[in-house]
Amino acid sequence: MLETLVDDVYSVLDDGIESLNEEALDLFLADMKEVLKKQLLQENREREPNAIRLSNMGKPCTRSLWYKHRGVEGEQLKPWTRLKFLYGDIIEQLLIYLIRESGHDVTDEQKVVELSDVKGSIDCKVDGIVCDIKSASTYSFKKFKDGTLHRDDPFGYVRQLSAYARAERQTNPCFIALDKQHGHIAVLPIEVEENVDRNVEYVKQEILQPVAPDRPFADIPDGKSGNMKLDTVCSYCEFKKLCWPNLRTFIYSKGPEFLVHVEVEPKVPEARDDKTG
Ligand code: SF4
């Protein structure tokens, strides 16, 4: 039962185990190999036009999907961003291993599912329930723990998991999240969103239309300075320089800030050579 999952995994860590579950270990090592291949092999990085996938169904911007579908070149990922993705994937596999060690049944890892002729791969099922495994910052983890994700879901995780669950004819899939800073775990069951099928049709239509969809996000005020900055979704997007041609990047201690309009010059360095961010 998923209700006991968090305590069960903590018990493995608290009490220790008499011997390693060899089958779980073999699966973990095989999964790790796939993670390394996915993130490091050059052949997996070639920029090909992206197929329409269920993983895109939660994406908040169909314009970025339109660019991707046509193989438009966005920003290259920085090495530290690639490293972040790599250890995020490793953490997720570690969590799946621990779930297995704790006695829960993990099946259907990366099973290909289909909804309205669009394919996708689920992370896995735990005890028969479609689950999305997330490694999260402490800030994001709070939304899984408190159950507030559906109110603040800038990257569309709920819609994406809804599509996977619908494809498997389930109504109550779960997120299993791990706070990568503090090691806490949370299970968040959700109800499948209404209109999942209609949304898939909408996204397909947007991606296949001949002109790029409009930008769905506006720039937002940066405090009271009069400066205008990108909102969160655009600031993470690889196409931000295409969408916002006069963008300037300033390096604050908390991270880069992307300004669309500068009224008052920030008193922090401006990124000129793309070496930071
Ligand atoms: S920069 Fe913003 S509007 Fe442009 S494609 Fe990316 S998310 Fe969409």
PDB file of N, CA, C and O in Angstrom, residues 61-130:
ATOM      1  N   CYS A  61       4.012  25.716 -22.360  1.00  0.00           N
ATOM      2  CA  CYS A  61       4.155  26.581 -23.534  1.00  0.00           C
ATOM      3  C   CYS A  61       4.199  25.740 -24.808  1.00  0.00           C
ATOM      4  O   CYS A  61       5.181  25.043 -25.064  1.00  0.00           O
ATOM      5  N   THR A  62       3.150  25.847 -25.617  1.00  0.00           N
ATOM      6  CA  THR A  62       3.131  25.083 -26.865  1.00  0.00           C
ATOM      7  C   THR A  62       4.076  25.699 -27.898  1.00  0.00           C
ATOM      8  O   THR A  62       4.467  25.032 -28.844  1.00  0.00           O
ATOM      9  N   ARG A  63       4.439  26.967 -27.684  1.00  0.00           N
ATOM     10  CA  ARG A  63       5.397  27.596 -28.610  1.00  0.00           C
ATOM     11  C   ARG A  63       6.757  26.879 -28.546  1.00  0.00           C
ATOM     12  O   ARG A  63       7.383  26.628 -29.563  1.00  0.00           O
ATOM     13  N   SER A  64       7.210  26.559 -27.336  1.00  0.00           N
ATOM     14  CA  SER A  64       8.494  25.854 -27.210  1.00  0.00           C
ATOM     15  C   SER A  64       8.390  24.458 -27.834  1.00  0.00           C
ATOM     16  O   SER A  64       9.336  23.973 -28.443  1.00  0.00           O
ATOM     17  N   LEU A  65       7.219  23.811 -27.698  1.00  0.00           N
ATOM     18  CA  LEU A  65       7.036  22.497 -28.329  1.00  0.00           C
ATOM     19  C   LEU A  65       7.059  22.631 -29.857  1.00  0.00           C
ATOM     20  O   LEU A  65       7.587  21.771 -30.559  1.00  0.00           O
ATOM     21  N   TRP A  66       6.495  23.725 -30.358  1.00  0.00           N
ATOM     22  CA  TRP A  66       6.482  23.985 -31.812  1.00  0.00           C
ATOM     23  C   TRP A  66       7.924  24.101 -32.322  1.00  0.00           C
ATOM     24  O   TRP A  66       8.290  23.510 -33.325  1.00  0.00           O
ATOM     25  N   TYR A  67       8.751  24.870 -31.592  1.00  0.00           N
ATOM     26  CA  TYR A  67      10.173  25.003 -31.974  1.00  0.00           C
ATOM     27  C   TYR A  67      10.853  23.629 -31.961  1.00  0.00           C
ATOM     28  O   TYR A  67      11.564  23.257 -32.879  1.00  0.00           O
ATOM     29  N   LYS A  68      10.654  22.904 -30.883  1.00  0.00           N
ATOM     30  CA  LYS A  68      11.329  21.609 -30.728  1.00  0.00           C
ATOM     31  C   LYS A  68      10.917  20.643 -31.825  1.00  0.00           C
ATOM     32  O   LYS A  68      11.745  19.918 -32.363  1.00  0.00           O
ATOM     33  N   HIS A  69       9.647  20.642 -32.117  1.00  0.00           N
ATOM     34  CA  HIS A  69       9.131  19.704 -33.118  1.00  0.00           C
ATOM     35  C   HIS A  69       9.788  19.943 -34.479  1.00  0.00           C
ATOM     36  O   HIS A  69       9.899  19.031 -35.284  1.00  0.00           O
ATOM     37  N   ARG A  70      10.226  21.184 -34.720  1.00  0.00           N
ATOM     38  CA  ARG A  70      10.863  21.489 -35.995  1.00  0.00           C
ATOM     39  C   ARG A  70      12.382  21.451 -35.912  1.00  0.00           C
ATOM     40  O   ARG A  70      13.070  21.844 -36.857  1.00  0.00           O
ATOM     41  N   GLY A  71      12.915  21.010 -34.786  1.00  0.00           N
ATOM     42  CA  GLY A  71      14.371  20.897 -34.656  1.00  0.00           C
ATOM     43  C   GLY A  71      15.079  22.240 -34.580  1.00  0.00           C
ATOM     44  O   GLY A  71      16.268  22.349 -34.886  1.00  0.00           O
ATOM     45  N   VAL A  72      14.335  23.296 -34.185  1.00  0.00           N
ATOM     46  CA  VAL A  72      14.958  24.629 -34.057  1.00  0.00           C
ATOM     47  C   VAL A  72      16.002  24.577 -32.932  1.00  0.00           C
ATOM     48  O   VAL A  72      15.757  24.002 -31.869  1.00  0.00           O
ATOM     49  N   GLU A  73      17.160  25.170 -33.209  1.00  0.00           N
ATOM     50  CA  GLU A  73      18.229  25.127 -32.211  1.00  0.00           C
ATOM     51  C   GLU A  73      18.002  26.169 -31.121  1.00  0.00           C
ATOM     52  O   GLU A  73      17.882  27.359 -31.410  1.00  0.00           O
ATOM     53  N   GLY A  74      17.932  25.711 -29.892  1.00  0.00           N
ATOM     54  CA  GLY A  74      17.835  26.629 -28.758  1.00  0.00           C
ATOM     55  C   GLY A  74      19.198  26.749 -28.102  1.00  0.00           C
ATOM     56  O   GLY A  74      20.225  26.468 -28.733  1.00  0.00           O
ATOM     57  N   GLU A  75      19.208  27.165 -26.847  1.00  0.00           N
ATOM     58  CA  GLU A  75      20.487  27.261 -26.132  1.00  0.00           C
ATOM     59  C   GLU A  75      21.036  25.865 -25.854  1.00  0.00           C
ATOM     60  O   GLU A  75      20.276  24.956 -25.544  1.00  0.00           O
ATOM     61  N   GLN A  76      22.358  25.741 -25.964  1.00  0.00           N
ATOM     62  CA  GLN A  76      23.004  24.486 -25.568  1.00  0.00           C
ATOM     63  C   GLN A  76      22.935  24.365 -24.048  1.00  0.00           C
ATOM     64  O   GLN A  76      23.085  25.370 -23.350  1.00  0.00           O
ATOM     65  N   LEU A  77      22.704  23.164 -23.565  1.00  0.00           N
ATOM     66  CA  LEU A  77      22.718  22.990 -22.108  1.00  0.00           C
ATOM     67  C   LEU A  77      24.137  23.177 -21.594  1.00  0.00           C
ATOM     68  O   LEU A  77      25.095  22.730 -22.209  1.00  0.00           O
ATOM     69  N   LYS A  78      24.246  23.865 -20.456  1.00  0.00           N
ATOM     70  CA  LYS A  78      25.548  24.035 -19.824  1.00  0.00           C
ATOM     71  C   LYS A  78      25.963  22.711 -19.172  1.00  0.00           C
ATOM     72  O   LYS A  78      25.091  21.916 -18.794  1.00  0.00           O
ATOM     73  N   PRO A  79      27.284  22.490 -19.002  1.00  0.00           N
ATOM     74  CA  PRO A  79      27.715  21.219 -18.395  1.00  0.00           C
ATOM     75  C   PRO A  79      27.123  21.003 -17.009  1.00  0.00           C
ATOM     76  O   PRO A  79      26.754  19.885 -16.635  1.00  0.00           O
ATOM     77  N   TRP A  80      26.981  22.100 -16.227  1.00  0.00           N
ATOM     78  CA  TRP A  80      26.441  21.923 -14.870  1.00  0.00           C
ATOM     79  C   TRP A  80      24.948  21.622 -14.904  1.00  0.00           C
ATOM     80  O   TRP A  80      24.438  20.954 -14.015  1.00  0.00           O
ATOM     81  N   THR A  81      24.288  22.096 -15.976  1.00  0.00           N
ATOM     82  CA  THR A  81      22.867  21.741 -16.099  1.00  0.00           C
ATOM     83  C   THR A  81      22.744  20.261 -16.453  1.00  0.00           C
ATOM     84  O   THR A  81      21.891  19.543 -15.926  1.00  0.00           O
ATOM     85  N   ARG A  82      23.634  19.801 -17.357  1.00  0.00           N
ATOM     86  CA  ARG A  82      23.622  18.374 -17.691  1.00  0.00           C
ATOM     87  C   ARG A  82      23.904  17.538 -16.444  1.00  0.00           C
ATOM     88  O   ARG A  82      23.308  16.482 -16.233  1.00  0.00           O
ATOM     89  N   LEU A  83      24.863  18.008 -15.604  1.00  0.00           N
ATOM     90  CA  LEU A  83      25.192  17.269 -14.386  1.00  0.00           C
ATOM     91  C   LEU A  83      23.988  17.232 -13.446  1.00  0.00           C
ATOM     92  O   LEU A  83      23.683  16.212 -12.820  1.00  0.00           O
ATOM     93  N   LYS A  84      23.268  18.350 -13.399  1.00  0.00           N
ATOM     94  CA  LYS A  84      22.071  18.420 -12.556  1.00  0.00           C
ATOM     95  C   LYS A  84      21.030  17.396 -13.025  1.00  0.00           C
ATOM     96  O   LYS A  84      20.438  16.682 -12.224  1.00  0.00           O
ATOM     97  N   PHE A  85      20.830  17.311 -14.328  1.00  0.00           N
ATOM     98  CA  PHE A  85      19.879  16.325 -14.871  1.00  0.00           C
ATOM     99  C   PHE A  85      20.368  14.903 -14.570  1.00  0.00           C
ATOM    100  O   PHE A  85      19.581  14.017 -14.237  1.00  0.00           O
ATOM    101  N   LEU A  86      21.706  14.709 -14.703  1.00  0.00           N
ATOM    102  CA  LEU A  86      22.270  13.370 -14.487  1.00  0.00           C
ATOM    103  C   LEU A  86      22.035  12.923 -13.052  1.00  0.00           C
ATOM    104  O   LEU A  86      21.534  11.830 -12.794  1.00  0.00           O
ATOM    105  N   TYR A  87      22.368  13.789 -12.087  1.00  0.00           N
ATOM    106  CA  TYR A  87      22.185  13.303 -10.712  1.00  0.00           C
ATOM    107  C   TYR A  87      20.715  13.294 -10.295  1.00  0.00           C
ATOM    108  O   TYR A  87      20.322  12.514  -9.436  1.00  0.00           O
ATOM    109  N   GLY A  88      19.896  14.102 -10.970  1.00  0.00           N
ATOM    110  CA  GLY A  88      18.446  14.004 -10.735  1.00  0.00           C
ATOM    111  C   GLY A  88      17.947  12.617 -11.126  1.00  0.00           C
ATOM    112  O   GLY A  88      17.190  11.971 -10.393  1.00  0.00           O
ATOM    113  N   ASP A  89      18.398  12.149 -12.303  1.00  0.00           N
ATOM    114  CA  ASP A  89      17.991  10.818 -12.767  1.00  0.00           C
ATOM    115  C   ASP A  89      18.530   9.730 -11.833  1.00  0.00           C
ATOM    116  O   ASP A  89      17.849   8.743 -11.548  1.00  0.00           O
ATOM    117  N   ILE A  90      19.775   9.917 -11.371  1.00  0.00           N
ATOM    118  CA  ILE A  90      20.379   8.914 -10.475  1.00  0.00           C
ATOM    119  C   ILE A  90      19.589   8.843  -9.158  1.00  0.00           C
ATOM    120  O   ILE A  90      19.291   7.757  -8.649  1.00  0.00           O
ATOM    121  N   ILE A  91      19.225   9.995  -8.645  1.00  0.00           N
ATOM    122  CA  ILE A  91      18.443  10.035  -7.399  1.00  0.00           C
ATOM    123  C   ILE A  91      17.113   9.308  -7.581  1.00  0.00           C
ATOM    124  O   ILE A  91      16.662   8.553  -6.714  1.00  0.00           O
ATOM    125  N   GLU A  92      16.487   9.508  -8.735  1.00  0.00           N
ATOM    126  CA  GLU A  92      15.191   8.854  -8.971  1.00  0.00           C
ATOM    127  C   GLU A  92      15.348   7.339  -9.028  1.00  0.00           C
ATOM    128  O   GLU A  92      14.524   6.595  -8.495  1.00  0.00           O
ATOM    129  N   GLN A  93      16.432   6.879  -9.648  1.00  0.00           N
ATOM    130  CA  GLN A  93      16.659   5.425  -9.696  1.00  0.00           C
ATOM    131  C   GLN A  93      16.969   4.881  -8.304  1.00  0.00           C
ATOM    132  O   GLN A  93      16.569   3.779  -7.946  1.00  0.00           O
ATOM    133  N   LEU A  94      17.702   5.663  -7.521  1.00  0.00           N
ATOM    134  CA  LEU A  94      18.008   5.236  -6.153  1.00  0.00           C
ATOM    135  C   LEU A  94      16.724   5.091  -5.349  1.00  0.00           C
ATOM    136  O   LEU A  94      16.546   4.127  -4.582  1.00  0.00           O
ATOM    137  N   LEU A  95      15.802   6.034  -5.560  1.00  0.00           N
ATOM    138  CA  LEU A  95      14.534   5.962  -4.832  1.00  0.00           C
ATOM    139  C   LEU A  95      13.746   4.711  -5.248  1.00  0.00           C
ATOM    140  O   LEU A  95      13.180   4.006  -4.398  1.00  0.00           O
ATOM    141  N   ILE A  96      13.742   4.412  -6.544  1.00  0.00           N
ATOM    142  CA  ILE A  96      13.038   3.202  -7.007  1.00  0.00           C
ATOM    143  C   ILE A  96      13.669   1.959  -6.367  1.00  0.00           C
ATOM    144  O   ILE A  96      12.971   1.040  -5.912  1.00  0.00           O
ATOM    145  N   TYR A  97      15.002   1.946  -6.288  1.00  0.00           N
ATOM    146  CA  TYR A  97      15.685   0.811  -5.655  1.00  0.00           C
ATOM    147  C   TYR A  97      15.243   0.672  -4.186  1.00  0.00           C
ATOM    148  O   TYR A  97      14.916  -0.423  -3.718  1.00  0.00           O
ATOM    149  N   LEU A  98      15.230   1.779  -3.476  1.00  0.00           N
ATOM    150  CA  LEU A  98      14.851   1.735  -2.054  1.00  0.00           C
ATOM    151  C   LEU A  98      13.392   1.304  -1.878  1.00  0.00           C
ATOM    152  O   LEU A  98      13.049   0.607  -0.924  1.00  0.00           O
ATOM    153  N   ILE A  99      12.542   1.731  -2.811  1.00  0.00           N
ATOM    154  CA  ILE A  99      11.128   1.314  -2.747  1.00  0.00           C
ATOM    155  C   ILE A  99      11.042  -0.204  -2.898  1.00  0.00           C
ATOM    156  O   ILE A  99      10.304  -0.883  -2.178  1.00  0.00           O
ATOM    157  N   ARG A 100      11.850  -0.726  -3.820  1.00  0.00           N
ATOM    158  CA  ARG A 100      11.857  -2.204  -3.985  1.00  0.00           C
ATOM    159  C   ARG A 100      12.391  -2.872  -2.716  1.00  0.00           C
ATOM    160  O   ARG A 100      11.828  -3.858  -2.240  1.00  0.00           O
ATOM    161  N   GLU A 101      13.471  -2.322  -2.172  1.00  0.00           N
ATOM    162  CA  GLU A 101      14.061  -2.909  -0.959  1.00  0.00           C
ATOM    163  C   GLU A 101      13.064  -2.892   0.199  1.00  0.00           C
ATOM    164  O   GLU A 101      13.122  -3.730   1.095  1.00  0.00           O
ATOM    165  N   SER A 102      12.171  -1.923   0.182  1.00  0.00           N
ATOM    166  CA  SER A 102      11.227  -1.796   1.295  1.00  0.00           C
ATOM    167  C   SER A 102      10.027  -2.734   1.131  1.00  0.00           C
ATOM    168  O   SER A 102       9.108  -2.713   1.945  1.00  0.00           O
ATOM    169  N   GLY A 103      10.044  -3.542   0.067  1.00  0.00           N
ATOM    170  CA  GLY A 103       9.013  -4.565  -0.078  1.00  0.00           C
ATOM    171  C   GLY A 103       7.872  -4.206  -1.004  1.00  0.00           C
ATOM    172  O   GLY A 103       6.940  -4.990  -1.172  1.00  0.00           O
ATOM    173  N   HIS A 104       7.911  -3.026  -1.613  1.00  0.00           N
ATOM    174  CA  HIS A 104       6.839  -2.643  -2.538  1.00  0.00           C
ATOM    175  C   HIS A 104       7.150  -3.184  -3.935  1.00  0.00           C
ATOM    176  O   HIS A 104       8.309  -3.379  -4.310  1.00  0.00           O
ATOM    177  N   ASP A 105       6.077  -3.367  -4.667  1.00  0.00           N
ATOM    178  CA  ASP A 105       6.175  -3.993  -5.972  1.00  0.00           C
ATOM    179  C   ASP A 105       6.335  -2.916  -7.046  1.00  0.00           C
ATOM    180  O   ASP A 105       5.419  -2.120  -7.268  1.00  0.00           O
ATOM    181  N   VAL A 106       7.501  -2.845  -7.668  1.00  0.00           N
ATOM    182  CA  VAL A 106       7.722  -1.857  -8.735  1.00  0.00           C
ATOM    183  C   VAL A 106       7.707  -2.586 -10.073  1.00  0.00           C
ATOM    184  O   VAL A 106       8.504  -3.498 -10.290  1.00  0.00           O
ATOM    185  N   THR A 107       6.802  -2.184 -10.943  1.00  0.00           N
ATOM    186  CA  THR A 107       6.675  -2.838 -12.256  1.00  0.00           C
ATOM    187  C   THR A 107       6.576  -1.767 -13.345  1.00  0.00           C
ATOM    188  O   THR A 107       6.484  -0.571 -13.044  1.00  0.00           O
ATOM    189  N   ASP A 108       6.556  -2.226 -14.569  1.00  0.00           N
ATOM    190  CA  ASP A 108       6.281  -1.369 -15.735  1.00  0.00           C
ATOM    191  C   ASP A 108       7.201  -0.155 -15.842  1.00  0.00           C
ATOM    192  O   ASP A 108       6.756   0.915 -16.292  1.00  0.00           O
ATOM    193  N   GLU A 109       8.463  -0.325 -15.452  1.00  0.00           N
ATOM    194  CA  GLU A 109       9.387   0.805 -15.588  1.00  0.00           C
ATOM    195  C   GLU A 109       9.527   1.167 -17.058  1.00  0.00           C
ATOM    196  O   GLU A 109       9.794   0.313 -17.894  1.00  0.00           O
ATOM    197  N   GLN A 110       9.350   2.434 -17.369  1.00  0.00           N
ATOM    198  CA  GLN A 110       9.484   2.965 -18.735  1.00  0.00           C
ATOM    199  C   GLN A 110       8.534   2.281 -19.724  1.00  0.00           C
ATOM    200  O   GLN A 110       8.825   2.205 -20.922  1.00  0.00           O
ATOM    201  N   LYS A 111       7.424   1.755 -19.224  1.00  0.00           N
ATOM    202  CA  LYS A 111       6.441   1.137 -20.124  1.00  0.00           C
ATOM    203  C   LYS A 111       5.903   2.186 -21.117  1.00  0.00           C
ATOM    204  O   LYS A 111       5.578   3.304 -20.717  1.00  0.00           O
ATOM    205  N   VAL A 112       5.854   1.817 -22.387  1.00  0.00           N
ATOM    206  CA  VAL A 112       5.314   2.736 -23.392  1.00  0.00           C
ATOM    207  C   VAL A 112       3.787   2.660 -23.360  1.00  0.00           C
ATOM    208  O   VAL A 112       3.209   1.575 -23.417  1.00  0.00           O
ATOM    209  N   VAL A 113       3.153   3.826 -23.203  1.00  0.00           N
ATOM    210  CA  VAL A 113       1.691   3.893 -23.162  1.00  0.00           C
ATOM    211  C   VAL A 113       1.232   4.850 -24.266  1.00  0.00           C
ATOM    212  O   VAL A 113       2.053   5.599 -24.833  1.00  0.00           O
ATOM    213  N   GLU A 114      -0.053   4.864 -24.556  1.00  0.00           N
ATOM    214  CA  GLU A 114      -0.537   5.679 -25.674  1.00  0.00           C
ATOM    215  C   GLU A 114      -1.902   6.280 -25.356  1.00  0.00           C
ATOM    216  O   GLU A 114      -2.754   5.599 -24.778  1.00  0.00           O
ATOM    217  N   LEU A 115      -2.067   7.537 -25.714  1.00  0.00           N
ATOM    218  CA  LEU A 115      -3.354   8.210 -25.537  1.00  0.00           C
ATOM    219  C   LEU A 115      -3.600   9.095 -26.763  1.00  0.00           C
ATOM    220  O   LEU A 115      -2.730   9.912 -27.116  1.00  0.00           O
ATOM    221  N   SER A 116      -4.735   8.948 -27.398  1.00  0.00           N
ATOM    222  CA  SER A 116      -5.062   9.717 -28.613  1.00  0.00           C
ATOM    223  C   SER A 116      -3.921   9.686 -29.632  1.00  0.00           C
ATOM    224  O   SER A 116      -3.495  10.744 -30.133  1.00  0.00           O
ATOM    225  N   ASP A 117      -3.382   8.506 -29.864  1.00  0.00           N
ATOM    226  CA  ASP A 117      -2.295   8.296 -30.844  1.00  0.00           C
ATOM    227  C   ASP A 117      -0.982   8.957 -30.444  1.00  0.00           C
ATOM    228  O   ASP A 117      -0.103   9.151 -31.293  1.00  0.00           O
ATOM    229  N   VAL A 118      -0.836   9.389 -29.217  1.00  0.00           N
ATOM    230  CA  VAL A 118       0.428   9.965 -28.756  1.00  0.00           C
ATOM    231  C   VAL A 118       1.039   9.002 -27.740  1.00  0.00           C
ATOM    232  O   VAL A 118       0.359   8.582 -26.801  1.00  0.00           O
ATOM    233  N   LYS A 119       2.328   8.699 -27.954  1.00  0.00           N
ATOM    234  CA  LYS A 119       2.990   7.746 -27.068  1.00  0.00           C
ATOM    235  C   LYS A 119       3.776   8.453 -25.965  1.00  0.00           C
ATOM    236  O   LYS A 119       4.170   9.611 -26.105  1.00  0.00           O
ATOM    237  N   GLY A 120       4.022   7.737 -24.892  1.00  0.00           N
ATOM    238  CA  GLY A 120       4.858   8.252 -23.807  1.00  0.00           C
ATOM    239  C   GLY A 120       5.336   7.086 -22.969  1.00  0.00           C
ATOM    240  O   GLY A 120       4.881   5.954 -23.153  1.00  0.00           O
ATOM    241  N   SER A 121       6.270   7.344 -22.047  1.00  0.00           N
ATOM    242  CA  SER A 121       6.772   6.279 -21.172  1.00  0.00           C
ATOM    243  C   SER A 121       6.523   6.667 -19.724  1.00  0.00           C
ATOM    244  O   SER A 121       6.944   7.758 -19.297  1.00  0.00           O
ATOM    245  N   ILE A 122       5.860   5.788 -18.999  1.00  0.00           N
ATOM    246  CA  ILE A 122       5.646   6.085 -17.572  1.00  0.00           C
ATOM    247  C   ILE A 122       6.933   5.747 -16.807  1.00  0.00           C
ATOM    248  O   ILE A 122       7.728   4.937 -17.269  1.00  0.00           O
ATOM    249  N   ASP A 123       7.119   6.390 -15.657  1.00  0.00           N
ATOM    250  CA  ASP A 123       8.290   6.032 -14.830  1.00  0.00           C
ATOM    251  C   ASP A 123       8.156   4.588 -14.371  1.00  0.00           C
ATOM    252  O   ASP A 123       9.058   3.791 -14.536  1.00  0.00           O
ATOM    253  N   CYS A 124       7.017   4.272 -13.759  1.00  0.00           N
ATOM    254  CA  CYS A 124       6.800   2.912 -13.247  1.00  0.00           C
ATOM    255  C   CYS A 124       5.410   2.834 -12.610  1.00  0.00           C
ATOM    256  O   CYS A 124       4.703   3.842 -12.514  1.00  0.00           O
ATOM    257  N   LYS A 125       5.050   1.622 -12.201  1.00  0.00           N
ATOM    258  CA  LYS A 125       3.899   1.456 -11.310  1.00  0.00           C
ATOM    259  C   LYS A 125       4.433   0.933  -9.985  1.00  0.00           C
ATOM    260  O   LYS A 125       5.341   0.088  -9.964  1.00  0.00           O
ATOM    261  N   VAL A 126       3.899   1.457  -8.905  1.00  0.00           N
ATOM    262  CA  VAL A 126       4.251   0.943  -7.579  1.00  0.00           C
ATOM    263  C   VAL A 126       2.978   0.363  -6.985  1.00  0.00           C
ATOM    264  O   VAL A 126       1.953   1.062  -6.908  1.00  0.00           O
ATOM    265  N   ASP A 127       3.042  -0.906  -6.638  1.00  0.00           N
ATOM    266  CA  ASP A 127       1.864  -1.635  -6.150  1.00  0.00           C
ATOM    267  C   ASP A 127       0.691  -1.453  -7.123  1.00  0.00           C
ATOM    268  O   ASP A 127      -0.473  -1.272  -6.715  1.00  0.00           O
ATOM    269  N   GLY A 128       1.012  -1.438  -8.397  1.00  0.00           N
ATOM    270  CA  GLY A 128      -0.024  -1.366  -9.438  1.00  0.00           C
ATOM    271  C   GLY A 128      -0.462   0.033  -9.805  1.00  0.00           C
ATOM    272  O   GLY A 128      -1.221   0.221 -10.752  1.00  0.00           O
ATOM    273  N   ILE A 129      -0.002   1.058  -9.074  1.00  0.00           N
ATOM    274  CA  ILE A 129      -0.436   2.448  -9.325  1.00  0.00           C
ATOM    275  C   ILE A 129       0.593   3.162 -10.219  1.00  0.00           C
ATOM    276  O   ILE A 129       1.799   3.110  -9.940  1.00  0.00           O
ATOM    277  N   VAL A 130       0.104   3.858 -11.243  1.00  0.00           N
ATOM    278  CA  VAL A 130       1.004   4.639 -12.096  1.00  0.00           C
ATOM    279  C   VAL A 130       1.666   5.731 -11.247  1.00  0.00           C
ATOM    280  O   VAL A 130       0.974   6.512 -10.578  1.00  0.00           O
TER     281      VAL A 130
END
